[in-house]
């Protein structure tokens, strides 16, 4: 079993004012304990998470702590988007943007397919019907 952790979980876990803060912390704790198997995320999620954290809070320290959380999370495999994943993500984006998925979301789907990742740890309902989401 394996899980890919999406942007919103990391951002909410490091922002105590986020409405999903408590749930995000619980989800990450379960992931660290190995309850979901192998843990994956991506360089795109990292980029999006630190940027969103900075924009939502206006606090560089929270953005930095969000990045540090991702980089220091035990057992996490950081997937770097290569040319093939980029092209796959673009093809998906051209079909799924109408449903509200971002390019990063589409890269996540491409990564999950390539690495045969079972579940997505995400607070984003936009993934429903596309992957098995734990929220």
mmCIF file of C-alpha atoms in Angstrom, residues 6-109:
data_model
loop_
_atom_site.group_PDB
_atom_site.id
_atom_site.type_symbol
_atom_site.label_atom_id
_atom_site.label_comp_id
_atom_site.label_asym_id
_atom_site.label_seq_id
_atom_site.Cartn_x
_atom_site.Cartn_y
_atom_site.Cartn_z
ATOM 1 C CA UNK A 6 -1.201 16.558 -1.580
ATOM 2 C CA UNK A 7 -0.507 20.242 -0.984
ATOM 3 C CA UNK A 8 -3.499 21.094 1.217
ATOM 4 C CA UNK A 9 -2.579 18.554 3.876
ATOM 5 C CA UNK A 10 0.898 20.017 4.328
ATOM 6 C CA UNK A 11 -0.376 23.617 4.316
ATOM 7 C CA UNK A 12 -3.160 22.944 6.834
ATOM 8 C CA UNK A 13 -0.828 20.988 9.115
ATOM 9 C CA UNK A 14 1.493 23.993 9.480
ATOM 10 C CA UNK A 15 -1.209 26.661 9.796
ATOM 11 C CA UNK A 16 -3.000 26.450 13.140
ATOM 12 C CA UNK A 17 -5.666 28.850 11.837
ATOM 13 C CA UNK A 18 -6.587 26.599 8.908
ATOM 14 C CA UNK A 19 -10.039 25.045 9.253
ATOM 15 C CA UNK A 20 -8.509 21.637 8.390
ATOM 16 C CA UNK A 21 -5.486 21.952 10.695
ATOM 17 C CA UNK A 22 -6.444 19.262 13.207
ATOM 18 C CA UNK A 23 -7.434 16.729 10.544
ATOM 19 C CA UNK A 24 -4.291 17.406 8.503
ATOM 20 C CA UNK A 25 -2.078 16.803 11.540
ATOM 21 C CA UNK A 26 -3.925 13.530 12.239
ATOM 22 C CA UNK A 27 -3.489 12.391 8.633
ATOM 23 C CA UNK A 28 0.234 13.155 8.636
ATOM 24 C CA UNK A 29 0.726 11.384 11.967
ATOM 25 C CA UNK A 30 -0.955 8.273 10.564
ATOM 26 C CA UNK A 31 1.217 8.462 7.443
ATOM 27 C CA UNK A 32 4.394 8.763 9.530
ATOM 28 C CA UNK A 33 3.313 5.738 11.606
ATOM 29 C CA UNK A 34 3.079 3.780 8.360
ATOM 30 C CA UNK A 35 -0.675 3.280 8.385
ATOM 31 C CA UNK A 36 -0.885 4.090 4.669
ATOM 32 C CA UNK A 37 2.304 2.317 3.579
ATOM 33 C CA UNK A 38 4.911 4.119 1.498
ATOM 34 C CA UNK A 39 4.708 7.902 1.391
ATOM 35 C CA UNK A 40 5.139 9.949 -1.778
ATOM 36 C CA UNK A 41 4.912 13.614 -2.698
ATOM 37 C CA UNK A 42 6.464 15.714 -5.457
ATOM 38 C CA UNK A 43 8.582 18.732 -6.195
ATOM 39 C CA UNK A 44 5.461 20.367 -7.644
ATOM 40 C CA UNK A 45 3.566 19.830 -4.382
ATOM 41 C CA UNK A 46 6.528 21.263 -2.474
ATOM 42 C CA UNK A 47 6.547 24.379 -4.664
ATOM 43 C CA UNK A 48 2.794 24.814 -4.412
ATOM 44 C CA UNK A 49 2.705 24.189 -0.644
ATOM 45 C CA UNK A 50 5.313 26.767 0.330
ATOM 46 C CA UNK A 51 3.791 29.315 -2.055
ATOM 47 C CA UNK A 52 0.220 28.748 -0.840
ATOM 48 C CA UNK A 53 1.368 28.859 2.796
ATOM 49 C CA UNK A 54 3.045 32.210 2.198
ATOM 50 C CA UNK A 55 0.089 33.693 0.304
ATOM 51 C CA UNK A 56 -2.563 32.480 2.767
ATOM 52 C CA UNK A 57 -0.737 33.532 5.908
ATOM 53 C CA UNK A 58 1.523 36.338 4.738
ATOM 54 C CA UNK A 59 4.135 34.768 6.990
ATOM 55 C CA UNK A 60 7.438 33.583 5.545
ATOM 56 C CA UNK A 61 8.109 31.577 8.720
ATOM 57 C CA UNK A 62 5.019 29.421 8.178
ATOM 58 C CA UNK A 63 5.956 28.945 4.505
ATOM 59 C CA UNK A 64 9.446 27.858 5.564
ATOM 60 C CA UNK A 65 8.063 25.508 8.230
ATOM 61 C CA UNK A 66 5.769 23.989 5.617
ATOM 62 C CA UNK A 67 8.757 23.306 3.380
ATOM 63 C CA UNK A 68 10.767 21.929 6.285
ATOM 64 C CA UNK A 69 7.884 19.610 7.205
ATOM 65 C CA UNK A 70 7.859 18.134 3.700
ATOM 66 C CA UNK A 71 11.636 17.782 3.461
ATOM 67 C CA UNK A 72 12.018 16.258 6.930
ATOM 68 C CA UNK A 73 9.063 13.888 6.864
ATOM 69 C CA UNK A 74 10.394 10.399 7.604
ATOM 70 C CA UNK A 75 10.272 7.869 4.789
ATOM 71 C CA UNK A 76 8.866 10.273 2.211
ATOM 72 C CA UNK A 77 9.827 9.702 -1.419
ATOM 73 C CA UNK A 78 10.042 13.020 -3.284
ATOM 74 C CA UNK A 79 9.192 12.475 -6.951
ATOM 75 C CA UNK A 80 10.707 14.988 -9.351
ATOM 76 C CA UNK A 81 8.659 15.670 -12.470
ATOM 77 C CA UNK A 82 10.606 14.710 -15.573
ATOM 78 C CA UNK A 83 9.772 15.397 -19.230
ATOM 79 C CA UNK A 84 7.543 12.325 -19.576
ATOM 80 C CA UNK A 85 5.548 13.154 -16.438
ATOM 81 C CA UNK A 86 5.278 16.767 -17.563
ATOM 82 C CA UNK A 87 3.789 15.736 -20.920
ATOM 83 C CA UNK A 88 1.393 13.309 -19.206
ATOM 84 C CA UNK A 89 0.330 16.036 -16.758
ATOM 85 C CA UNK A 90 -0.239 18.482 -19.637
ATOM 86 C CA UNK A 91 -2.418 15.982 -21.507
ATOM 87 C CA UNK A 92 -4.480 15.435 -18.363
ATOM 88 C CA UNK A 93 -4.711 19.161 -17.683
ATOM 89 C CA UNK A 94 -6.164 19.839 -21.118
ATOM 90 C CA UNK A 95 -8.984 17.401 -20.247
ATOM 91 C CA UNK A 96 -9.440 18.034 -16.522
ATOM 92 C CA UNK A 97 -8.982 21.788 -16.075
ATOM 93 C CA UNK A 98 -12.706 22.195 -16.750
ATOM 94 C CA UNK A 99 -13.292 20.176 -13.563
ATOM 95 C CA UNK A 100 -11.139 22.595 -11.566
ATOM 96 C CA UNK A 101 -7.944 20.567 -11.376
ATOM 97 C CA UNK A 102 -4.688 22.499 -11.473
ATOM 98 C CA UNK A 103 -1.609 21.527 -13.450
ATOM 99 C CA UNK A 104 -0.026 20.344 -10.195
ATOM 100 C CA UNK A 105 -3.097 18.184 -9.534
ATOM 101 C CA UNK A 106 -2.685 16.623 -12.975
ATOM 102 C CA UNK A 107 1.014 16.004 -12.303
ATOM 103 C CA UNK A 108 -0.035 14.243 -9.105
ATOM 104 C CA UNK A 109 -2.353 11.959 -11.070
#
